[in-house]
Amino acid sequence: MRSIINYLKDIFWGVMSLLKGLKVTASYFWRPGAIVTEKYPENRKYLVMFERCKGELIMPHNDKNEHNCISCGICQMSCPNGSIEVIPKTIDTEDGKKKRILDKHIYRLGQCTFCGLCVKNCPTHALAFSTKFEHAVFNKALLIKVLNKPGSQLKKGVEQ
Amino acid sequence: MEEKAKDIITDEQQEYIINIGPQHPSTHGVMRLVVSLKGEFVLNVEPHIGYIHRGIEKMCESLTYPQIIHLTDRMDYLSAHINNEAVCLAVEKALEVDIPDRVKVIRTLMSELTRIQSHELFWASYGMDLGGQTCYFYGLRDREMVLDIFEETTGGRMIVSYNCPGGVMYDLHPNFRKRVKEFIKHFRKVLPEYDDILTNNVIFHGRTVGIGPLPLKEAIAYGITGPSGRASGFSCDVRKHEPYSAYDRVKFNEVLFTEGDSYHRYLARVEEMRESMDIIEQLIDNIPEGPYAVKMKPVIKLPEGEYYQRVETARGELGVFIISDGNKLPYRVKFRTPNFANLSVLNHLVKGFKIADLIAIFGSLDFVIPDIDR
């Protein structure tokens, strides 16, 4: 007799525990504010990322198409997986001296692990992370980017 | 005739060998379990690892100390920040740098948030392994709040790369305090729901109580650390026994159980989330002012010698062992990862249980496969 009572008790408390769980899930029908689904591809236009979000590496240029990079190569040295390559060139300045300026700043997005050491170590703050995070491309070659824009120059006043 | 009968008998008694993985959802990664069965009962489990081996320890030998840190994110990706911290602490120990209080508190706060989001994912995926799909959605929903906190301050969601030798990469975001308080308030309200859905569920009890018990003696013998070890009564919390960062100035309990079965391994993690919230609440209102990093030399060279630092990740004790020959590159780096040690006990635990219990036991040990393979 006792075993039957215990058996029924087990069934009762088992069902109760299931109902308790169901109560929680059912309560969300009456709390639509608690639902947090992001409708991602649809909300693309008004999606705001956090400002520090490490999307991809960029070299900020101002209105006059000038950047801060002095082609010192510290970013290339601090990069752990060789995703940055700085190609400098030497030009003759007006006063007859030779000057080392940036020719190409190559960034291989496919290799980047977003550790942020290049941005942190840059002495002239020439690099930054943009919040663009949609990197999918059909051609692998498109992942190799040249960060300095064509015809861009070193900003005046940035020390070499 | 007699011989034939013998053959039939031996055929019946033969082990039936199946593969679970490498692409099985319940292994949470790429790991292959070769399971020998007799009927439905497990005779032997042989984990085959190495599918995601990247040679991180070897790679470290060709990287400078600040560069090593981003690789440790990729070992145990669910406690990425704690792994970073371990390397930083080892390097700082070697250089004998005094770390500002602010850095210590920031690191502790971030570590505890990491622990909470890791255990939330454990809760979510363990529920799903045992047939509760709802758990996965609820767990990930709350984890998203922590990931947002990380993204706002560090720029990364899981792979944070926030530490550097001497401090942290950037200062805390001005919204950090507000967001953490919001999260704690929300999570205190939600955690009882977790209990209603899973912890007190009768089916969950049936699947986990008494399954895969691990006595204290064996837990110590196998070197099981973290919540899995503490569920067996093995007091192994590095935060308590060898405090690093700001753990010496906070009060918290070490969650200990004696039963050591799957249910208590689960329970230890849920209770740890509560303890972590307590730690965060103690620290969040008194983050000291000061610099967020010490200025280090541009090229960090460790003095010749051997350095070891252990920390408590979400899964157990992580040890970082660095041998330096005085160069800017380490001579050898060894990581004592908790998951690799915890994996060794799997075969011992599942023997004699059914194949469905294998999933319950495997899930309760909470493996992250890249941490096993490195």
Short mmCIF file of C-alpha atoms in Angstrom, two decimals:
data_model
loop_
_atom_site.label_atom_id
_atom_site.label_comp_id
_atom_site.label_asym_id
_atom_site.label_seq_id
_atom_site.Cartn_x
_atom_site.Cartn_y
_atom_site.Cartn_z
CA MET A 1 0.00 0.00 0.00
CA ARG A 2 2.76 2.39 0.99
CA SER A 3 4.63 1.71 -2.22
CA ILE A 4 1.53 2.53 -4.25
CA ILE A 5 1.13 5.81 -2.39
CA ASN A 6 4.77 6.66 -3.00
CA TYR A 7 4.37 5.76 -6.64
CA LEU A 8 1.40 8.09 -6.98
CA LYS A 9 3.24 10.77 -5.04
CA ASP A 10 6.15 10.53 -7.46
CA ILE A 11 3.80 10.92 -10.40
CA PHE A 12 2.11 13.92 -8.77
CA TRP A 13 5.34 15.77 -7.98
CA GLY A 14 6.79 14.85 -11.37
CA VAL A 15 3.82 16.35 -13.15
CA MET A 16 3.98 19.37 -10.85
CA SER A 17 7.64 19.99 -11.77
CA LEU A 18 6.78 19.80 -15.46
CA LEU A 19 3.89 22.24 -14.99
CA LYS A 20 6.21 24.61 -13.11
CA GLY A 21 8.56 24.66 -16.07
CA LEU A 22 5.71 25.09 -18.50
CA LYS A 23 4.44 28.01 -16.43
CA VAL A 24 7.71 29.84 -17.06
CA THR A 25 7.66 29.24 -20.80
CA ALA A 26 3.96 30.09 -21.01
CA SER A 27 4.48 33.33 -19.09
CA TYR A 28 6.55 34.63 -21.99
CA PHE A 29 3.39 34.70 -24.13
CA TRP A 30 2.14 37.48 -21.89
CA ARG A 31 5.48 39.28 -21.70
CA PRO A 32 6.37 40.22 -25.26
CA GLY A 33 8.75 42.86 -23.88
CA ALA A 34 11.03 40.10 -22.61
CA ILE A 35 11.61 38.73 -26.10
CA VAL A 36 14.90 39.95 -27.48
CA THR A 37 15.05 38.57 -31.02
CA GLU A 38 17.21 40.67 -33.34
CA LYS A 39 15.77 40.69 -36.84
CA TYR A 40 19.21 40.93 -38.31
CA PRO A 41 19.14 41.27 -42.06
CA GLU A 42 16.00 43.41 -41.90
CA ASN A 43 17.32 45.80 -39.25
CA ARG A 44 20.59 46.39 -41.08
CA LYS A 45 19.79 50.03 -41.86
CA TYR A 46 19.35 51.15 -38.29
CA LEU A 47 21.70 48.66 -36.64
CA VAL A 48 24.16 50.53 -34.41
CA MET A 49 27.32 48.72 -33.38
CA PHE A 50 29.36 49.61 -30.31
CA GLU A 51 32.02 52.18 -31.09
CA ARG A 52 34.90 49.93 -29.99
CA CYS A 53 33.66 46.96 -32.04
CA LYS A 54 36.58 45.41 -33.90
CA GLY A 55 35.11 45.09 -37.36
CA GLU A 56 38.03 45.58 -39.70
CA LEU A 57 41.20 47.63 -39.76
CA ILE A 58 41.02 51.00 -41.49
CA MET A 59 43.28 53.99 -41.91
CA PRO A 60 41.24 57.12 -41.23
CA HIS A 61 41.68 59.87 -43.85
CA ASN A 62 40.57 63.47 -43.44
CA ASP A 63 38.78 65.65 -46.03
CA LYS A 64 42.04 66.58 -47.74
CA ASN A 65 42.83 62.88 -48.29
CA GLU A 66 45.56 62.90 -45.67
CA HIS A 67 46.45 60.11 -43.25
CA ASN A 68 48.69 59.82 -40.18
CA CYS A 69 50.89 56.89 -41.25
CA ILE A 70 54.62 57.57 -41.26
CA SER A 71 55.40 54.02 -42.47
CA CYS A 72 57.48 53.14 -39.43
CA GLY A 73 56.44 49.49 -39.64
CA ILE A 74 55.62 49.01 -35.95
CA CYS A 75 52.20 47.60 -36.84
CA GLN A 76 53.85 45.09 -39.15
CA MET A 77 56.23 44.01 -36.41
CA SER A 78 53.58 43.75 -33.72
CA CYS A 79 51.17 41.75 -35.86
CA PRO A 80 51.31 38.12 -34.70
CA ASN A 81 50.25 36.52 -37.96
CA GLY A 82 51.63 38.67 -40.70
CA SER A 83 48.43 40.26 -41.86
CA ILE A 84 49.98 43.71 -42.24
CA GLU A 85 52.64 44.67 -44.74
CA VAL A 86 53.95 48.23 -44.94
CA ILE A 87 55.67 49.12 -48.20
CA PRO A 88 57.55 52.42 -47.93
CA LYS A 89 59.14 54.48 -50.67
CA THR A 90 61.73 57.24 -50.57
CA ILE A 91 61.15 60.57 -52.24
CA ASP A 92 63.23 63.70 -52.60
CA THR A 93 61.79 66.63 -50.72
CA GLU A 94 61.96 70.26 -51.85
CA ASP A 95 65.00 71.03 -49.69
CA GLY A 96 66.96 68.17 -51.26
CA LYS A 97 66.60 65.65 -48.41
CA LYS A 98 65.43 62.10 -48.81
CA LYS A 99 62.22 61.22 -47.04
CA ARG A 100 60.62 57.85 -46.36
CA ILE A 101 56.89 57.90 -46.97
CA LEU A 102 54.14 55.33 -47.22
CA ASP A 103 53.61 53.71 -50.57
CA LYS A 104 51.18 50.94 -49.71
CA HIS A 105 49.71 49.69 -46.43
CA ILE A 106 48.53 46.19 -47.20
CA TYR A 107 46.07 44.53 -44.84
CA ARG A 108 45.10 40.88 -45.24
CA LEU A 109 41.70 40.60 -43.64
CA GLY A 110 41.62 36.84 -44.10
CA GLN A 111 44.59 36.39 -41.79
CA CYS A 112 43.65 38.95 -39.15
CA THR A 113 42.75 37.71 -35.68
CA PHE A 114 41.60 41.10 -34.35
CA CYS A 115 43.96 41.21 -31.40
CA GLY A 116 44.23 44.99 -31.69
CA LEU A 117 47.99 45.20 -31.16
CA CYS A 118 48.54 47.26 -34.34
CA VAL A 119 46.07 49.93 -33.26
CA LYS A 120 47.45 49.97 -29.73
CA ASN A 121 51.10 50.21 -30.75
CA CYS A 122 50.74 52.77 -33.55
CA PRO A 123 52.74 55.84 -32.45
CA THR A 124 50.78 58.30 -34.60
CA HIS A 125 47.25 56.86 -34.25
CA ALA A 126 47.08 56.16 -37.95
CA LEU A 127 45.08 52.96 -37.62
CA ALA A 128 41.65 52.29 -36.21
CA PHE A 129 38.95 49.65 -36.24
CA SER A 130 35.75 50.28 -38.14
CA THR A 131 32.51 48.69 -37.04
CA LYS A 132 31.79 47.12 -40.42
CA PHE A 133 31.48 43.42 -39.72
CA GLU A 134 30.08 41.90 -42.90
CA HIS A 135 33.22 40.54 -44.48
CA ALA A 136 31.91 37.76 -46.71
CA VAL A 137 33.18 37.98 -50.29
CA PHE A 138 33.07 35.61 -53.25
CA ASN A 139 36.71 36.04 -54.18
CA LYS A 140 39.53 35.49 -51.72
CA ALA A 141 41.65 38.17 -53.40
CA LEU A 142 39.18 40.81 -52.24
CA LEU A 143 40.25 40.18 -48.65
CA ILE A 144 43.66 41.73 -49.36
CA LYS A 145 43.16 45.43 -48.96
CA VAL A 146 45.27 48.52 -49.43
CA LEU A 147 44.41 50.82 -46.56
CA ASN A 148 45.81 54.13 -47.80
CA LYS A 149 43.60 55.71 -50.44
CA PRO A 150 45.10 56.49 -53.84
CA GLY A 151 46.80 59.87 -53.94
CA SER A 152 46.70 60.27 -50.19
CA GLN A 153 49.44 62.11 -48.32
CA LEU A 154 50.89 62.32 -44.86
CA LYS A 155 49.12 64.86 -42.72
CA LYS A 156 51.28 67.89 -42.03
CA GLY A 157 52.56 68.18 -38.50
CA VAL A 158 52.76 64.43 -37.87
CA GLU A 159 56.33 63.82 -36.77
CA GLN A 160 58.49 61.36 -38.54
CA MET B 1 27.75 -28.66 -33.94
CA GLU B 2 29.10 -27.71 -30.57
CA GLU B 3 31.68 -25.42 -32.10
CA LYS B 4 29.03 -23.60 -34.08
CA ALA B 5 27.00 -23.00 -30.96
CA LYS B 6 30.07 -21.56 -29.33
CA ASP B 7 30.54 -19.21 -32.27
CA ILE B 8 27.01 -17.95 -31.94
CA ILE B 9 27.48 -17.31 -28.26
CA THR B 10 30.71 -15.43 -28.81
CA ASP B 11 29.09 -13.42 -31.58
CA GLU B 12 26.40 -12.36 -29.18
CA GLN B 13 28.91 -11.42 -26.57
CA GLN B 14 31.03 -9.46 -28.98
CA GLU B 15 31.46 -5.79 -28.42
CA TYR B 16 29.62 -3.49 -30.71
CA ILE B 17 31.80 -0.51 -31.59
CA ILE B 18 30.40 2.80 -32.76
CA ASN B 19 31.79 6.24 -33.39
CA ILE B 20 30.32 9.31 -31.78
CA GLY B 21 31.66 12.32 -33.60
CA PRO B 22 33.83 13.97 -34.84
CA GLN B 23 30.84 15.98 -36.04
CA HIS B 24 28.31 15.08 -33.40
CA PRO B 25 26.26 17.87 -31.84
CA SER B 26 26.62 16.55 -28.31
CA THR B 27 30.42 16.59 -28.37
CA HIS B 28 30.24 20.41 -28.76
CA GLY B 29 33.13 20.44 -31.17
CA VAL B 30 35.28 18.12 -33.17
CA MET B 31 36.02 15.13 -30.99
CA ARG B 32 35.56 11.45 -31.76
CA LEU B 33 34.50 9.00 -29.09
CA VAL B 34 35.00 5.36 -30.01
CA VAL B 35 32.45 3.60 -27.83
CA SER B 36 32.37 -0.16 -27.29
CA LEU B 37 28.93 -1.32 -26.34
CA LYS B 38 27.38 -4.46 -25.07
CA GLY B 39 23.75 -4.12 -25.81
CA GLU B 40 22.99 -0.65 -24.55
CA PHE B 41 25.72 -0.65 -21.91
CA VAL B 42 29.03 1.10 -22.40
CA LEU B 43 32.09 -1.09 -21.90
CA ASN B 44 34.78 1.32 -22.93
CA VAL B 45 35.15 4.82 -24.31
CA GLU B 46 38.20 5.93 -26.17
CA PRO B 47 38.36 9.64 -26.91
CA HIS B 48 40.27 10.45 -30.09
CA ILE B 49 41.49 13.99 -29.89
CA GLY B 50 43.53 16.21 -32.16
CA TYR B 51 41.00 17.22 -34.80
CA ILE B 52 41.45 20.88 -33.94
CA HIS B 53 45.10 20.81 -32.93
CA ARG B 54 46.79 24.01 -34.02
CA GLY B 55 50.07 23.70 -32.20
CA ILE B 56 49.51 26.76 -30.04
CA GLU B 57 52.37 25.89 -27.67
CA LYS B 58 54.80 25.60 -30.56
CA MET B 59 53.49 28.78 -32.17
CA CYS B 60 54.13 30.63 -28.92
CA GLU B 61 57.85 29.95 -29.29
CA SER B 62 57.98 32.23 -32.31
CA LEU B 63 55.86 35.04 -30.87
CA THR B 64 56.68 37.79 -28.43
CA TYR B 65 54.90 37.87 -25.06
CA PRO B 66 52.22 40.42 -25.99
CA GLN B 67 51.50 38.42 -29.14
CA ILE B 68 51.02 35.14 -27.27
CA ILE B 69 47.97 36.51 -25.52
CA HIS B 70 45.71 36.51 -28.55
CA LEU B 71 46.42 32.79 -29.07
CA THR B 72 45.20 31.90 -25.59
CA ASP B 73 41.80 33.30 -26.52
CA ARG B 74 41.52 30.45 -28.95
CA MET B 75 42.15 27.69 -26.43
CA ASP B 76 39.19 27.85 -24.11
CA TYR B 77 37.13 30.34 -26.03
CA LEU B 78 34.47 30.49 -23.35
CA SER B 79 36.90 31.72 -20.71
CA ALA B 80 39.00 33.77 -23.11
CA HIS B 81 39.60 36.62 -20.70
CA ILE B 82 40.80 34.34 -17.91
CA ASN B 83 43.27 32.65 -20.26
CA ASN B 84 44.62 36.06 -21.27
CA GLU B 85 44.97 36.97 -17.64
CA ALA B 86 46.97 33.84 -16.87
CA VAL B 87 49.67 34.68 -19.41
CA CYS B 88 49.76 38.31 -18.30
CA LEU B 89 50.11 37.33 -14.66
CA ALA B 90 52.96 34.96 -15.50
CA VAL B 91 54.79 37.66 -17.45
CA GLU B 92 54.19 40.25 -14.72
CA LYS B 93 55.38 37.80 -12.08
CA ALA B 94 58.59 37.29 -14.02
CA LEU B 95 59.21 41.00 -14.45
CA GLU B 96 58.13 41.78 -10.88
CA VAL B 97 55.88 44.62 -11.96
CA ASP B 98 53.52 46.23 -9.49
CA ILE B 99 50.06 46.22 -11.00
CA PRO B 100 47.73 49.10 -10.14
CA ASP B 101 44.64 48.32 -8.09
CA ARG B 102 42.36 49.44 -10.87
CA VAL B 103 43.77 46.81 -13.23
CA LYS B 104 43.33 44.09 -10.62
CA VAL B 105 39.70 44.99 -10.05
CA ILE B 106 38.96 45.30 -13.77
CA ARG B 107 40.48 41.89 -14.38
CA THR B 108 38.52 40.30 -11.57
CA LEU B 109 35.26 41.82 -12.77
CA MET B 110 35.84 40.69 -16.32
CA SER B 111 36.88 37.21 -15.18
CA GLU B 112 33.70 36.77 -13.19
CA LEU B 113 31.56 38.00 -16.08
CA THR B 114 33.38 35.50 -18.26
CA ARG B 115 32.64 32.77 -15.77
CA ILE B 116 28.96 33.66 -15.72
CA GLN B 117 28.62 33.64 -19.50
CA SER B 118 30.51 30.36 -19.71
CA HIS B 119 28.28 28.68 -17.15
CA GLU B 120 25.21 30.13 -18.85
CA LEU B 121 26.27 28.47 -22.06
CA PHE B 122 26.89 25.25 -20.14
CA TRP B 123 23.39 25.46 -18.69
CA ALA B 124 21.94 26.13 -22.11
CA SER B 125 23.75 23.36 -23.94
CA TYR B 126 23.40 20.81 -21.16
CA GLY B 127 19.67 21.35 -21.16
CA MET B 128 19.63 20.88 -24.90
CA ASP B 129 21.76 17.73 -24.74
CA LEU B 130 19.21 16.20 -22.41
CA GLY B 131 16.23 17.21 -24.54
CA GLY B 132 15.21 20.64 -23.26
CA GLN B 133 15.32 22.92 -26.28
CA THR B 134 13.92 25.90 -24.35
CA CYS B 135 17.01 26.06 -22.15
CA TYR B 136 19.18 26.85 -25.10
CA PHE B 137 17.18 29.92 -26.04
CA TYR B 138 16.93 31.24 -22.49
CA GLY B 139 20.58 30.65 -21.74
CA LEU B 140 21.78 32.36 -24.88
CA ARG B 141 19.38 35.25 -24.37
CA ASP B 142 20.91 36.12 -21.01
CA ARG B 143 24.44 35.43 -22.20
CA GLU B 144 23.93 38.05 -24.89
CA MET B 145 23.81 40.76 -22.21
CA VAL B 146 27.28 39.80 -20.97
CA LEU B 147 28.61 39.64 -24.50
CA ASP B 148 27.29 43.16 -25.08
CA ILE B 149 29.18 44.34 -22.01
CA PHE B 150 32.34 42.76 -23.41
CA GLU B 151 31.81 44.23 -26.85
CA GLU B 152 31.28 47.71 -25.52
CA THR B 153 34.47 47.69 -23.45
CA THR B 154 36.85 45.42 -25.33
CA GLY B 155 35.58 45.40 -28.90
CA GLY B 156 35.27 41.62 -29.01
CA ARG B 157 32.39 39.44 -27.98
CA MET B 158 33.96 36.08 -27.17
CA ILE B 159 37.53 36.58 -28.31
CA VAL B 160 38.16 39.63 -26.18
CA SER B 161 41.99 40.02 -26.23
CA TYR B 162 41.61 42.59 -23.50
CA ASN B 163 44.72 41.96 -21.42
CA CYS B 164 48.23 43.02 -22.15
CA PRO B 165 51.30 42.61 -19.93
CA GLY B 166 51.07 45.40 -17.38
CA GLY B 167 47.35 46.02 -17.50
CA VAL B 168 44.50 46.08 -19.94
CA MET B 169 44.33 47.41 -23.48
CA TYR B 170 41.73 50.15 -23.00
CA ASP B 171 39.97 51.71 -20.06
CA LEU B 172 36.50 50.57 -19.05
CA HIS B 173 33.72 52.06 -21.12
CA PRO B 174 31.73 54.74 -19.24
CA ASN B 175 28.61 52.61 -19.61
CA PHE B 176 30.26 49.55 -18.07
CA ARG B 177 29.04 50.04 -14.52
CA LYS B 178 25.48 50.78 -15.59
CA ARG B 179 25.31 47.77 -17.88
CA VAL B 180 26.76 45.36 -15.34
CA LYS B 181 24.25 46.50 -12.72
CA GLU B 182 21.44 46.09 -15.23
CA PHE B 183 22.65 42.60 -16.01
CA ILE B 184 22.94 41.57 -12.34
CA LYS B 185 19.46 42.88 -11.65
CA HIS B 186 18.08 40.99 -14.64
CA PHE B 187 20.01 37.81 -13.89
CA ARG B 188 18.97 37.64 -10.23
CA LYS B 189 15.40 37.67 -11.48
CA VAL B 190 15.99 35.08 -14.18
CA LEU B 191 18.07 32.52 -12.28
CA PRO B 192 15.06 31.13 -10.34
CA GLU B 193 13.44 30.55 -13.73
CA TYR B 194 16.43 28.40 -14.65
CA ASP B 195 15.73 26.30 -11.58
CA ASP B 196 12.06 25.94 -12.47
CA ILE B 197 12.80 24.90 -16.01
CA LEU B 198 15.71 22.53 -15.56
CA THR B 199 17.08 22.06 -12.04
CA ASN B 200 13.82 20.87 -10.51
CA ASN B 201 12.56 19.09 -13.60
CA VAL B 202 11.68 15.46 -12.99
CA ILE B 203 13.02 14.25 -16.35
CA PHE B 204 16.28 16.06 -15.76
CA HIS B 205 16.55 14.45 -12.33
CA GLY B 206 15.97 11.05 -13.87
CA ARG B 207 18.69 11.62 -16.42
CA THR B 208 21.37 12.99 -14.08
CA VAL B 209 20.94 12.02 -10.41
CA GLY B 210 23.35 9.21 -9.58
CA ILE B 211 24.76 9.10 -13.11
CA GLY B 212 28.54 8.93 -13.37
CA PRO B 213 29.47 9.38 -9.70
CA LEU B 214 33.06 10.37 -9.04
CA PRO B 215 34.36 9.78 -5.50
CA LEU B 216 36.67 12.33 -3.96
CA LYS B 217 39.70 10.03 -4.01
CA GLU B 218 39.41 9.42 -7.70
CA ALA B 219 38.75 13.06 -8.47
CA ILE B 220 42.07 13.91 -6.85
CA ALA B 221 43.83 10.96 -8.51
CA TYR B 222 42.67 12.03 -11.96
CA GLY B 223 43.35 15.71 -11.29
CA ILE B 224 39.79 16.85 -11.90
CA THR B 225 39.60 20.55 -11.13
CA GLY B 226 37.00 23.23 -11.45
CA PRO B 227 33.31 22.77 -10.74
CA SER B 228 33.54 19.09 -11.75
CA GLY B 229 36.11 18.46 -9.04
CA ARG B 230 34.32 20.58 -6.46
CA ALA B 231 31.13 18.59 -7.03
CA SER B 232 33.07 15.60 -5.66
CA GLY B 233 34.27 17.58 -2.65
CA PHE B 234 37.74 18.37 -3.95
CA SER B 235 38.48 21.85 -2.65
CA CYS B 236 40.52 23.09 -5.59
CA ASP B 237 39.46 26.69 -6.14
CA VAL B 238 42.62 28.62 -7.04
CA ARG B 239 40.77 31.87 -6.36
CA LYS B 240 40.46 30.77 -2.74
CA HIS B 241 43.71 28.92 -2.11
CA GLU B 242 46.14 31.06 -4.05
CA PRO B 243 44.37 34.38 -4.68
CA TYR B 244 45.48 36.38 -7.66
CA SER B 245 44.25 39.78 -8.94
CA ALA B 246 41.62 41.12 -6.53
CA TYR B 247 40.27 37.82 -5.21
CA ASP B 248 41.92 38.37 -1.83
CA ARG B 249 39.68 41.34 -1.09
CA VAL B 250 36.29 39.79 -1.89
CA LYS B 251 34.21 37.40 0.13
CA PHE B 252 32.76 34.39 -1.60
CA ASN B 253 32.06 30.75 -0.86
CA GLU B 254 33.70 27.87 -2.55
CA VAL B 255 30.83 25.73 -3.86
CA LEU B 256 31.41 22.20 -2.59
CA PHE B 257 29.32 19.07 -2.87
CA THR B 258 30.19 15.51 -1.92
CA GLU B 259 28.04 13.40 -4.24
CA GLY B 260 29.99 14.00 -7.42
CA ASP B 261 27.36 12.77 -9.87
CA SER B 262 26.26 14.55 -13.04
CA TYR B 263 23.51 16.40 -11.22
CA HIS B 264 25.89 17.89 -8.69
CA ARG B 265 28.42 18.81 -11.34
CA TYR B 266 25.58 20.74 -12.93
CA LEU B 267 24.47 22.21 -9.61
CA ALA B 268 28.01 23.36 -8.78
CA ARG B 269 28.02 25.48 -11.93
CA VAL B 270 24.62 27.01 -11.26
CA GLU B 271 25.65 27.87 -7.70
CA GLU B 272 28.91 29.33 -8.99
CA MET B 273 26.96 31.79 -11.10
CA ARG B 274 25.41 33.08 -7.85
CA GLU B 275 28.82 33.37 -6.20
CA SER B 276 30.18 35.20 -9.23
CA MET B 277 27.33 37.68 -9.02
CA ASP B 278 28.20 38.27 -5.36
CA ILE B 279 31.82 38.98 -6.28
CA ILE B 280 30.79 41.41 -9.00
CA GLU B 281 28.41 43.21 -6.65
CA GLN B 282 31.17 43.68 -4.09
CA LEU B 283 33.54 45.19 -6.62
CA ILE B 284 31.39 47.10 -9.09
CA ASP B 285 30.84 50.12 -6.85
CA ASN B 286 34.42 50.52 -5.72
CA ILE B 287 36.59 50.33 -8.79
CA PRO B 288 39.65 52.34 -7.72
CA GLU B 289 40.77 55.29 -9.82
CA GLY B 290 44.14 55.20 -11.46
CA PRO B 291 45.90 54.12 -14.61
CA TYR B 292 44.52 51.16 -16.50
CA ALA B 293 47.97 49.91 -17.49
CA VAL B 294 51.59 50.21 -16.42
CA LYS B 295 53.90 51.53 -19.08
CA MET B 296 56.00 48.60 -20.20
CA LYS B 297 59.10 48.53 -22.35
CA PRO B 298 58.38 48.30 -26.07
CA VAL B 299 60.19 44.96 -26.23
CA ILE B 300 59.42 42.75 -23.25
CA LYS B 301 62.25 40.41 -22.32
CA LEU B 302 61.83 38.07 -19.39
CA PRO B 303 64.87 37.30 -17.23
CA GLU B 304 66.24 33.82 -17.65
CA GLY B 305 64.30 31.25 -15.66
CA GLU B 306 61.08 29.32 -15.30
CA TYR B 307 57.76 30.92 -14.38
CA TYR B 308 54.46 29.32 -13.49
CA GLN B 309 51.10 30.91 -12.85
CA ARG B 310 47.81 29.18 -12.27
CA VAL B 311 44.35 30.65 -12.47
CA GLU B 312 40.84 29.35 -12.11
CA THR B 313 39.00 29.32 -15.43
CA ALA B 314 35.36 28.41 -15.77
CA ARG B 315 36.35 24.75 -16.20
CA GLY B 316 39.19 24.33 -13.76
CA GLU B 317 42.77 25.13 -13.15
CA LEU B 318 44.77 26.61 -16.00
CA GLY B 319 48.51 26.66 -15.56
CA VAL B 320 50.89 28.67 -17.70
CA PHE B 321 54.50 27.57 -17.62
CA ILE B 322 57.06 29.75 -19.37
CA ILE B 323 60.75 28.96 -19.76
CA SER B 324 62.71 32.02 -20.81
CA ASP B 325 66.29 32.20 -22.00
CA GLY B 326 66.40 35.96 -21.63
CA ASN B 327 65.22 36.62 -25.15
CA LYS B 328 62.15 38.46 -26.36
CA LEU B 329 60.72 35.11 -27.47
CA PRO B 330 59.95 32.39 -24.91
CA TYR B 331 62.06 29.23 -25.05
CA ARG B 332 59.08 27.03 -24.22
CA VAL B 333 55.48 27.64 -23.21
CA LYS B 334 53.32 24.95 -21.71
CA PHE B 335 49.64 25.27 -20.90
CA ARG B 336 48.15 22.94 -18.32
CA THR B 337 44.59 23.09 -19.57
CA PRO B 338 41.71 21.95 -17.38
CA ASN B 339 39.74 20.23 -20.13
CA PHE B 340 42.55 17.88 -21.10
CA ALA B 341 42.91 16.70 -17.51
CA ASN B 342 39.15 16.39 -17.08
CA LEU B 343 38.85 14.30 -20.23
CA SER B 344 41.00 11.57 -18.70
CA VAL B 345 38.26 10.59 -16.28
CA LEU B 346 35.58 10.08 -18.94
CA ASN B 347 36.28 6.39 -19.57
CA HIS B 348 36.26 5.69 -15.85
CA LEU B 349 32.94 7.46 -15.34
CA VAL B 350 30.87 5.98 -18.15
CA LYS B 351 31.74 2.29 -17.65
CA GLY B 352 28.59 0.32 -16.92
CA PHE B 353 26.21 3.13 -17.77
CA LYS B 354 23.95 3.27 -20.80
CA ILE B 355 24.83 5.08 -23.98
CA ALA B 356 22.30 7.83 -23.28
CA ASP B 357 24.05 8.42 -19.96
CA LEU B 358 27.31 8.89 -21.86
CA ILE B 359 25.85 12.07 -23.30
CA ALA B 360 24.73 13.22 -19.84
CA ILE B 361 28.16 12.54 -18.32
CA PHE B 362 30.07 14.04 -21.23
CA GLY B 363 27.89 17.14 -21.06
CA SER B 364 28.23 17.51 -17.31
CA LEU B 365 32.03 17.65 -17.55
CA ASP B 366 31.55 20.72 -19.79
CA PHE B 367 34.29 20.28 -22.37
CA VAL B 368 35.58 22.87 -24.76
CA ILE B 369 37.36 20.88 -27.44
CA PRO B 370 39.91 23.48 -28.67
CA ASP B 371 41.19 23.62 -25.11
CA ILE B 372 41.86 19.87 -25.14
CA ASP B 373 43.73 19.93 -28.43
CA ARG B 374 45.33 23.37 -28.20
#
